[in-house]
């Protein structure tokens, strides 16, 4: 299977090293800006500012696309959805199997807990991460909203003098050192706290997930897919 890696930063390099250790992948491109590369699937670990030209390239070349980059705007998300009508795209804020299982768990327990518990999300990453809160934290918040079928007020990094509202969900970001990635969802009730937490110990898990996504996408028809479609 021929893969093109879009993005030569830390994750792009880890993906390249991981793919090179496997017999069923051949890397036919490794660049920040794609020109004439050919392959079966593009895996994107670049920067949100590069997504729009990436979409144009993939659509013009009819190459399937895995997008693992976060921080994009609602406008870019709409362009991703529009492009997926012509080519298959898998979009995920987190390529980890564990995070996707965490979303599955939330879908089951949020309907039971949300009326009686306050919900808070805490995420921690290394000091070089640009976007805040993380794309995964936003996705977890989306999962919680969809599961309780209510629009929740998102309070980012709570501050000031005001009482917590009942339909509020706090989202807090920590940045420091070399933390690969931690995400916790806390359900805070009367005299008890339920916490669901995922800790990434290495960025290699994201590379492995991206390769699974590429394999999944290779035979798919045009459409917008997620990691949940795989697992």
CSV table of N, CA, C and O in Angstrom, one decimal, residues 87-191:
chain,number,residue,atom,x,y,z
A,87,UNK,N,-14.3,12.3,-2.6
A,87,UNK,CA,-13.3,11.3,-2.2
A,87,UNK,C,-13.5,10.8,-0.8
A,87,UNK,O,-14.1,11.6,0.0
A,88,UNK,N,-13.0,9.6,-0.5
A,88,UNK,CA,-13.2,9.2,0.9
A,88,UNK,C,-12.2,9.9,1.8
A,88,UNK,O,-11.0,10.0,1.5
A,89,UNK,N,-12.7,10.4,3.0
A,89,UNK,CA,-11.9,11.1,3.9
A,89,UNK,C,-12.2,10.6,5.3
A,89,UNK,O,-13.4,10.4,5.7
A,90,UNK,N,-11.2,10.2,6.1
A,90,UNK,CA,-11.3,9.9,7.5
A,90,UNK,C,-10.8,11.0,8.3
A,90,UNK,O,-9.6,11.4,8.2
A,91,UNK,N,-11.7,11.6,9.1
A,91,UNK,CA,-11.3,12.7,9.9
A,91,UNK,C,-11.4,12.3,11.4
A,91,UNK,O,-12.4,11.8,11.9
A,92,UNK,N,-10.3,12.5,12.1
A,92,UNK,CA,-10.3,12.2,13.6
A,92,UNK,C,-9.4,13.2,14.3
A,92,UNK,O,-8.3,13.4,13.9
A,93,UNK,N,-9.8,13.7,15.5
A,93,UNK,CA,-9.0,14.5,16.3
A,93,UNK,C,-8.0,13.7,17.1
A,93,UNK,O,-7.1,14.2,17.7
A,94,UNK,N,-8.2,12.4,17.2
A,94,UNK,CA,-7.3,11.5,17.9
A,94,UNK,C,-7.3,10.1,17.3
A,94,UNK,O,-8.4,9.5,17.1
A,95,UNK,N,-6.1,9.6,16.9
A,95,UNK,CA,-6.0,8.3,16.2
A,95,UNK,C,-5.9,7.2,17.2
A,95,UNK,O,-5.7,6.0,16.8
A,96,UNK,N,-6.0,7.4,18.5
A,96,UNK,CA,-5.8,6.3,19.5
A,96,UNK,C,-7.1,5.5,19.6
A,96,UNK,O,-8.2,6.0,19.7
A,97,UNK,N,-6.8,4.1,19.7
A,97,UNK,CA,-7.9,3.2,20.0
A,97,UNK,C,-8.6,3.5,21.3
A,97,UNK,O,-9.8,3.5,21.5
A,98,UNK,N,-7.7,3.8,22.3
A,98,UNK,CA,-8.2,4.0,23.7
A,98,UNK,C,-9.2,5.2,23.7
A,98,UNK,O,-10.2,5.2,24.4
A,99,UNK,N,-8.8,6.3,23.1
A,99,UNK,CA,-9.7,7.5,23.1
A,99,UNK,C,-11.0,7.2,22.4
A,99,UNK,O,-12.1,7.6,22.9
A,100,UNK,N,-11.0,6.4,21.4
A,100,UNK,CA,-12.3,6.1,20.7
A,100,UNK,C,-13.1,5.2,21.5
A,100,UNK,O,-14.4,5.3,21.5
A,101,UNK,N,-12.5,4.3,22.3
A,101,UNK,CA,-13.2,3.4,23.2
A,101,UNK,C,-13.8,4.3,24.4
A,101,UNK,O,-14.9,4.1,24.9
A,102,UNK,N,-13.0,5.3,24.8
A,102,UNK,CA,-13.5,6.3,25.8
A,102,UNK,C,-14.8,7.0,25.3
A,102,UNK,O,-15.7,7.2,26.1
A,103,UNK,N,-14.8,7.4,24.1
A,103,UNK,CA,-16.0,8.0,23.5
A,103,UNK,C,-17.2,7.0,23.6
A,103,UNK,O,-18.3,7.4,23.9
A,104,UNK,N,-16.9,5.8,23.3
A,104,UNK,CA,-18.0,4.7,23.4
A,104,UNK,C,-18.5,4.6,24.7
A,104,UNK,O,-19.8,4.5,24.9
A,105,UNK,N,-17.7,4.6,25.7
A,105,UNK,CA,-18.1,4.6,27.1
A,105,UNK,C,-18.9,5.8,27.5
A,105,UNK,O,-20.0,5.6,28.2
A,106,UNK,N,-18.5,7.0,27.1
A,106,UNK,CA,-19.3,8.2,27.4
A,106,UNK,C,-20.7,8.1,26.8
A,106,UNK,O,-21.6,8.6,27.4
A,107,UNK,N,-20.8,7.6,25.6
A,107,UNK,CA,-22.1,7.5,25.0
A,107,UNK,C,-23.1,6.7,25.8
A,107,UNK,O,-24.3,6.9,25.8
A,108,UNK,N,-22.5,5.7,26.5
A,108,UNK,CA,-23.4,4.8,27.4
A,108,UNK,C,-23.7,5.4,28.7
A,108,UNK,O,-24.8,5.2,29.2
A,109,UNK,N,-22.7,6.1,29.3
A,109,UNK,CA,-22.9,6.5,30.7
A,109,UNK,C,-23.5,8.0,30.9
A,109,UNK,O,-24.1,8.3,31.9
A,110,UNK,N,-23.2,8.8,29.9
A,110,UNK,CA,-23.7,10.2,30.0
A,110,UNK,C,-25.2,10.3,30.2
A,110,UNK,O,-25.7,11.0,31.0
A,111,UNK,N,-26.0,9.5,29.4
A,111,UNK,CA,-27.5,9.6,29.6
A,111,UNK,C,-27.9,9.3,31.0
A,111,UNK,O,-28.9,9.8,31.5
A,112,UNK,N,-27.1,8.4,31.7
A,112,UNK,CA,-27.5,8.0,33.0
A,112,UNK,C,-27.1,9.0,34.1
A,112,UNK,O,-27.7,9.3,35.1
A,113,UNK,N,-25.9,9.7,33.8
A,113,UNK,CA,-25.3,10.5,34.9
A,113,UNK,C,-25.5,12.0,34.8
A,113,UNK,O,-25.5,12.7,35.8
A,114,UNK,N,-25.7,12.6,33.6
A,114,UNK,CA,-25.6,14.0,33.4
A,114,UNK,C,-26.5,14.9,34.2
A,114,UNK,O,-26.2,16.0,34.6
A,115,UNK,N,-27.7,14.4,34.5
A,115,UNK,CA,-28.7,15.2,35.3
A,115,UNK,C,-28.3,15.3,36.7
A,115,UNK,O,-28.7,16.3,37.4
A,116,UNK,N,-27.5,14.4,37.3
A,116,UNK,CA,-27.1,14.4,38.7
A,116,UNK,C,-25.7,14.7,39.0
A,116,UNK,O,-25.3,14.9,40.1
A,117,UNK,N,-24.9,14.9,37.9
A,117,UNK,CA,-23.4,15.1,38.1
A,117,UNK,C,-23.0,16.3,37.2
A,117,UNK,O,-23.5,16.5,36.1
A,118,UNK,N,-22.0,17.1,37.8
A,118,UNK,CA,-21.4,18.1,37.0
A,118,UNK,C,-20.2,17.5,36.2
A,118,UNK,O,-19.5,16.6,36.7
A,119,UNK,N,-20.1,17.9,35.0
A,119,UNK,CA,-19.1,17.3,34.1
A,119,UNK,C,-18.0,18.2,33.7
A,119,UNK,O,-18.3,19.4,33.3
A,120,UNK,N,-16.8,17.8,33.9
A,120,UNK,CA,-15.6,18.6,33.6
A,120,UNK,C,-14.6,17.8,32.8
A,120,UNK,O,-14.5,16.6,33.0
A,121,UNK,N,-14.0,18.4,31.8
A,121,UNK,CA,-12.9,17.8,31.0
A,121,UNK,C,-11.6,18.5,31.3
A,121,UNK,O,-11.5,19.7,31.3
A,122,UNK,N,-10.6,17.7,31.5
A,122,UNK,CA,-9.2,18.2,31.7
A,122,UNK,C,-8.3,17.5,30.7
A,122,UNK,O,-8.3,16.3,30.6
A,123,UNK,N,-7.5,18.3,30.0
A,123,UNK,CA,-6.6,17.8,29.0
A,123,UNK,C,-5.2,18.4,29.3
A,123,UNK,O,-5.1,19.5,29.6
A,124,UNK,N,-4.1,17.6,29.1
A,124,UNK,CA,-2.8,18.0,29.3
A,124,UNK,C,-1.9,17.6,28.1
A,124,UNK,O,-2.0,16.4,27.7
A,125,UNK,N,-1.1,18.5,27.6
A,125,UNK,CA,-0.1,18.2,26.5
A,125,UNK,C,1.2,18.9,26.7
A,125,UNK,O,1.3,19.7,27.6
A,126,UNK,N,2.1,18.6,25.9
A,126,UNK,CA,3.5,19.1,25.9
A,126,UNK,C,3.5,20.7,25.7
A,126,UNK,O,2.5,21.2,25.1
A,127,UNK,N,4.5,21.3,26.0
A,127,UNK,CA,4.6,22.8,25.9
A,127,UNK,C,4.7,23.3,24.5
A,127,UNK,O,4.7,24.5,24.3
A,128,UNK,N,4.8,22.4,23.5
A,128,UNK,CA,4.9,22.9,22.1
A,128,UNK,C,3.6,22.8,21.3
A,128,UNK,O,3.5,23.2,20.2
A,129,UNK,N,2.6,22.3,22.0
A,129,UNK,CA,1.3,22.1,21.3
A,129,UNK,C,0.7,23.5,21.1
A,129,UNK,O,0.6,24.3,22.0
A,130,UNK,N,0.2,23.8,19.9
A,130,UNK,CA,-0.3,25.1,19.5
A,130,UNK,C,-1.7,25.4,19.9
A,130,UNK,O,-2.1,26.4,20.4
A,131,UNK,N,-2.6,24.4,19.6
A,131,UNK,CA,-4.1,24.7,19.8
A,131,UNK,C,-4.5,24.3,21.2
A,131,UNK,O,-4.0,23.4,21.8
A,132,UNK,N,-5.4,25.1,21.7
A,132,UNK,CA,-5.9,24.8,23.1
A,132,UNK,C,-7.4,25.3,23.1
A,132,UNK,O,-7.7,26.4,22.7
A,133,UNK,N,-8.3,24.5,23.6
A,133,UNK,CA,-8.1,23.1,24.1
A,133,UNK,C,-7.8,22.2,22.9
A,133,UNK,O,-8.0,22.6,21.8
A,134,UNK,N,-7.4,21.0,23.2
A,134,UNK,CA,-7.1,20.0,22.2
A,134,UNK,C,-8.3,19.7,21.4
A,134,UNK,O,-9.5,19.7,21.9
A,135,UNK,N,-8.1,19.2,20.2
A,135,UNK,CA,-9.2,18.7,19.3
A,135,UNK,C,-9.9,17.6,20.0
A,135,UNK,O,-11.1,17.4,19.9
A,136,UNK,N,-9.2,16.7,20.7
A,136,UNK,CA,-9.8,15.6,21.4
A,136,UNK,C,-10.7,16.0,22.5
A,136,UNK,O,-11.8,15.5,22.6
A,137,UNK,N,-10.3,17.1,23.2
A,137,UNK,CA,-11.2,17.6,24.3
A,137,UNK,C,-12.5,18.1,23.7
A,137,UNK,O,-13.6,17.9,24.3
A,138,UNK,N,-12.4,18.8,22.6
A,138,UNK,CA,-13.6,19.3,21.9
A,138,UNK,C,-14.5,18.1,21.4
A,138,UNK,O,-15.7,18.2,21.5
A,139,UNK,N,-13.8,17.1,20.9
A,139,UNK,CA,-14.6,15.9,20.5
A,139,UNK,C,-15.3,15.2,21.6
A,139,UNK,O,-16.4,14.8,21.5
A,140,UNK,N,-14.6,15.1,22.8
A,140,UNK,CA,-15.2,14.5,23.9
A,140,UNK,C,-16.4,15.3,24.4
A,140,UNK,O,-17.5,14.8,24.8
A,141,UNK,N,-16.3,16.7,24.3
A,141,UNK,CA,-17.4,17.6,24.7
A,141,UNK,C,-18.6,17.4,23.7
A,141,UNK,O,-19.7,17.3,24.1
A,142,UNK,N,-18.3,17.2,22.4
A,142,UNK,CA,-19.3,16.9,21.4
A,142,UNK,C,-20.0,15.6,21.7
A,142,UNK,O,-21.2,15.5,21.6
A,143,UNK,N,-19.2,14.6,22.1
A,143,UNK,CA,-19.8,13.3,22.4
A,143,UNK,C,-20.7,13.4,23.6
A,143,UNK,O,-21.8,12.8,23.6
A,144,UNK,N,-20.3,14.2,24.6
A,144,UNK,CA,-21.2,14.3,25.8
A,144,UNK,C,-22.5,15.1,25.5
A,144,UNK,O,-23.5,14.7,25.9
A,145,UNK,N,-22.4,16.1,24.7
A,145,UNK,CA,-23.5,16.9,24.2
A,145,UNK,C,-24.5,16.0,23.5
A,145,UNK,O,-25.7,16.0,23.7
A,146,UNK,N,-24.0,15.3,22.5
A,146,UNK,CA,-24.8,14.4,21.7
A,146,UNK,C,-25.5,13.3,22.5
A,146,UNK,O,-26.6,12.9,22.2
A,147,UNK,N,-24.8,12.8,23.5
A,147,UNK,CA,-25.3,11.7,24.3
A,147,UNK,C,-26.4,12.2,25.3
A,147,UNK,O,-27.3,11.4,25.6
A,148,UNK,N,-26.3,13.4,25.8
A,148,UNK,CA,-27.4,13.9,26.7
A,148,UNK,C,-28.4,14.7,25.9
A,148,UNK,O,-29.4,15.1,26.5
A,149,UNK,N,-28.2,14.9,24.6
A,149,UNK,CA,-29.2,15.6,23.7
A,149,UNK,C,-29.5,17.0,24.3
A,149,UNK,O,-30.7,17.4,24.2
A,150,UNK,N,-28.5,17.7,24.8
A,150,UNK,CA,-28.7,19.0,25.2
A,150,UNK,C,-27.5,19.9,24.8
A,150,UNK,O,-26.4,19.3,24.7
A,151,UNK,N,-27.7,21.1,24.5
A,151,UNK,CA,-26.6,22.0,24.2
A,151,UNK,C,-26.1,22.5,25.6
A,151,UNK,O,-26.8,23.2,26.4
A,152,UNK,N,-24.8,22.3,25.8
A,152,UNK,CA,-24.2,22.6,27.1
A,152,UNK,C,-23.3,23.9,26.9
A,152,UNK,O,-22.7,24.1,25.9
A,153,UNK,N,-23.3,24.7,27.9
A,153,UNK,CA,-22.5,25.9,27.9
A,153,UNK,C,-21.0,25.5,28.2
A,153,UNK,O,-20.8,25.0,29.3
A,154,UNK,N,-20.1,25.8,27.3
A,154,UNK,CA,-18.7,25.4,27.5
A,154,UNK,C,-18.0,26.5,28.2
A,154,UNK,O,-17.9,27.6,27.6
A,155,UNK,N,-17.4,26.2,29.3
A,155,UNK,CA,-16.6,27.2,30.1
A,155,UNK,C,-15.2,26.8,30.0
A,155,UNK,O,-14.7,25.8,30.5
A,156,UNK,N,-14.4,27.6,29.3
A,156,UNK,CA,-13.0,27.3,29.0
A,156,UNK,C,-12.1,27.9,30.1
A,156,UNK,O,-12.1,29.1,30.3
A,157,UNK,N,-11.4,27.0,30.8
A,157,UNK,CA,-10.4,27.5,31.9
A,157,UNK,C,-11.1,28.5,32.8
A,157,UNK,O,-10.8,29.7,32.9
A,158,UNK,N,-12.1,28.0,33.5
A,158,UNK,CA,-13.0,28.8,34.4
A,158,UNK,C,-12.2,29.9,35.2
A,158,UNK,O,-11.2,29.6,35.8
A,159,UNK,N,-12.8,31.1,35.2
A,159,UNK,CA,-12.2,32.2,36.0
A,159,UNK,C,-13.3,33.2,36.3
A,159,UNK,O,-14.4,33.2,35.8
A,160,UNK,N,-13.0,34.1,37.3
A,160,UNK,CA,-13.9,35.1,37.7
A,160,UNK,C,-14.9,34.7,38.8
A,160,UNK,O,-14.7,33.6,39.3
A,161,UNK,N,-15.8,35.5,39.1
A,161,UNK,CA,-16.8,35.3,40.2
A,161,UNK,C,-18.1,34.9,39.6
A,161,UNK,O,-18.9,35.8,39.3
A,162,UNK,N,-18.4,33.7,39.5
A,162,UNK,CA,-19.8,33.3,39.1
A,162,UNK,C,-20.0,31.8,39.5
A,162,UNK,O,-19.1,31.0,39.5
A,163,UNK,N,-21.2,31.5,39.8
A,163,UNK,CA,-21.6,30.2,40.2
A,163,UNK,C,-21.7,29.3,39.0
A,163,UNK,O,-22.1,29.7,37.9
A,164,UNK,N,-21.3,28.1,39.2
A,164,UNK,CA,-21.4,27.1,38.1
A,164,UNK,C,-22.8,26.9,37.7
A,164,UNK,O,-23.7,26.6,38.5
A,165,UNK,N,-23.1,26.9,36.4
A,165,UNK,CA,-24.4,26.7,35.9
A,165,UNK,C,-24.7,25.2,35.7
A,165,UNK,O,-23.7,24.4,35.5
A,166,UNK,N,-25.9,24.8,35.8
A,166,UNK,CA,-26.2,23.3,35.8
A,166,UNK,C,-25.9,22.7,34.4
A,166,UNK,O,-25.4,21.6,34.3
A,167,UNK,N,-26.1,23.5,33.3
A,167,UNK,CA,-25.9,23.0,32.0
A,167,UNK,C,-24.5,23.3,31.5
A,167,UNK,O,-24.2,23.4,30.3
A,168,UNK,N,-23.6,23.6,32.4
A,168,UNK,CA,-22.2,24.0,32.0
A,168,UNK,C,-21.3,22.8,32.0
A,168,UNK,O,-21.4,21.8,32.7
A,169,UNK,N,-20.3,22.8,31.1
A,169,UNK,CA,-19.3,21.8,31.0
A,169,UNK,C,-17.9,22.5,31.0
A,169,UNK,O,-17.7,23.4,30.1
A,170,UNK,N,-17.1,22.3,32.0
A,170,UNK,CA,-15.8,22.9,32.0
A,170,UNK,C,-14.8,22.2,31.2
A,170,UNK,O,-14.7,21.0,31.2
A,171,UNK,N,-14.0,22.9,30.5
A,171,UNK,CA,-12.9,22.4,29.6
A,171,UNK,C,-11.6,23.1,30.0
A,171,UNK,O,-11.5,24.3,29.8
A,172,UNK,N,-10.6,22.3,30.5
A,172,UNK,CA,-9.4,22.9,31.1
A,172,UNK,C,-8.2,22.4,30.4
A,172,UNK,O,-8.1,21.2,30.1
A,173,UNK,N,-7.2,23.2,30.0
A,173,UNK,CA,-6.0,22.8,29.3
A,173,UNK,C,-4.8,23.1,30.1
A,173,UNK,O,-4.6,24.2,30.7
A,174,UNK,N,-3.9,22.1,30.2
A,174,UNK,CA,-2.6,22.2,30.8
A,174,UNK,C,-1.5,22.0,29.7
A,174,UNK,O,-1.7,21.1,28.9
A,175,UNK,N,-0.5,22.8,29.8
A,175,UNK,CA,0.6,22.7,28.9
A,175,UNK,C,1.9,22.7,29.6
A,175,UNK,O,2.2,23.6,30.3
A,176,UNK,N,2.7,21.6,29.4
A,176,UNK,CA,4.0,21.6,30.1
A,176,UNK,C,4.9,20.4,29.7
A,176,UNK,O,4.4,19.3,29.4
A,177,UNK,N,6.2,20.7,29.7
A,177,UNK,CA,7.1,19.6,29.5
A,177,UNK,C,6.9,18.8,28.3
A,177,UNK,O,6.6,19.3,27.2
A,178,UNK,N,7.0,17.5,28.4
A,178,UNK,CA,6.9,16.6,27.2
A,178,UNK,C,5.7,15.7,27.3
A,178,UNK,O,5.7,14.6,26.8
A,179,UNK,N,4.6,16.1,28.0
A,179,UNK,CA,3.4,15.3,28.2
A,179,UNK,C,2.9,14.9,26.8
A,179,UNK,O,2.6,15.8,26.0
A,180,UNK,N,2.8,13.7,26.5
A,180,UNK,CA,2.3,13.2,25.2
A,180,UNK,C,0.8,13.5,25.0
A,180,UNK,O,0.4,14.0,23.9
A,181,UNK,N,0.0,13.2,26.0
A,181,UNK,CA,-1.4,13.5,25.9
A,181,UNK,C,-2.2,12.9,27.0
A,181,UNK,O,-2.1,11.6,27.2
A,182,UNK,N,-3.0,13.6,27.8
A,182,UNK,CA,-3.8,13.1,28.8
A,182,UNK,C,-5.2,13.7,28.7
A,182,UNK,O,-5.3,14.9,28.5
A,183,UNK,N,-6.2,12.9,28.8
A,183,UNK,CA,-7.6,13.4,28.7
A,183,UNK,C,-8.4,12.7,29.8
A,183,UNK,O,-8.4,11.5,29.9
A,184,UNK,N,-9.1,13.6,30.6
A,184,UNK,CA,-9.9,13.0,31.7
A,184,UNK,C,-11.3,13.7,31.6
A,184,UNK,O,-11.4,14.9,31.3
A,185,UNK,N,-12.3,12.9,31.9
A,185,UNK,CA,-13.7,13.4,32.0
A,185,UNK,C,-14.1,13.0,33.4
A,185,UNK,O,-14.1,11.9,33.8
A,186,UNK,N,-14.5,14.1,34.2
A,186,UNK,CA,-14.9,13.9,35.6
A,186,UNK,C,-16.4,14.1,35.7
A,186,UNK,O,-16.9,15.1,35.2
A,187,UNK,N,-17.1,13.2,36.4
A,187,UNK,CA,-18.5,13.3,36.7
A,187,UNK,C,-18.5,13.6,38.2
A,187,UNK,O,-18.3,12.7,39.0
A,188,UNK,N,-18.8,14.8,38.6
A,188,UNK,CA,-18.7,15.2,40.0
A,188,UNK,C,-20.1,15.3,40.6
A,188,UNK,O,-20.9,16.2,40.3
A,189,UNK,N,-20.4,14.4,41.6
A,189,UNK,CA,-21.7,14.3,42.2
A,189,UNK,C,-21.6,14.6,43.7
A,189,UNK,O,-20.6,15.1,44.2
A,190,UNK,N,-22.7,14.4,44.4
A,190,UNK,CA,-22.7,14.5,45.8
A,190,UNK,C,-21.9,13.4,46.5
A,190,UNK,O,-22.2,12.3,46.4
A,191,UNK,N,-20.8,13.8,47.1
A,191,UNK,CA,-19.9,12.9,47.8
A,191,UNK,C,-19.2,11.9,47.0
A,191,UNK,O,-18.7,10.9,47.6
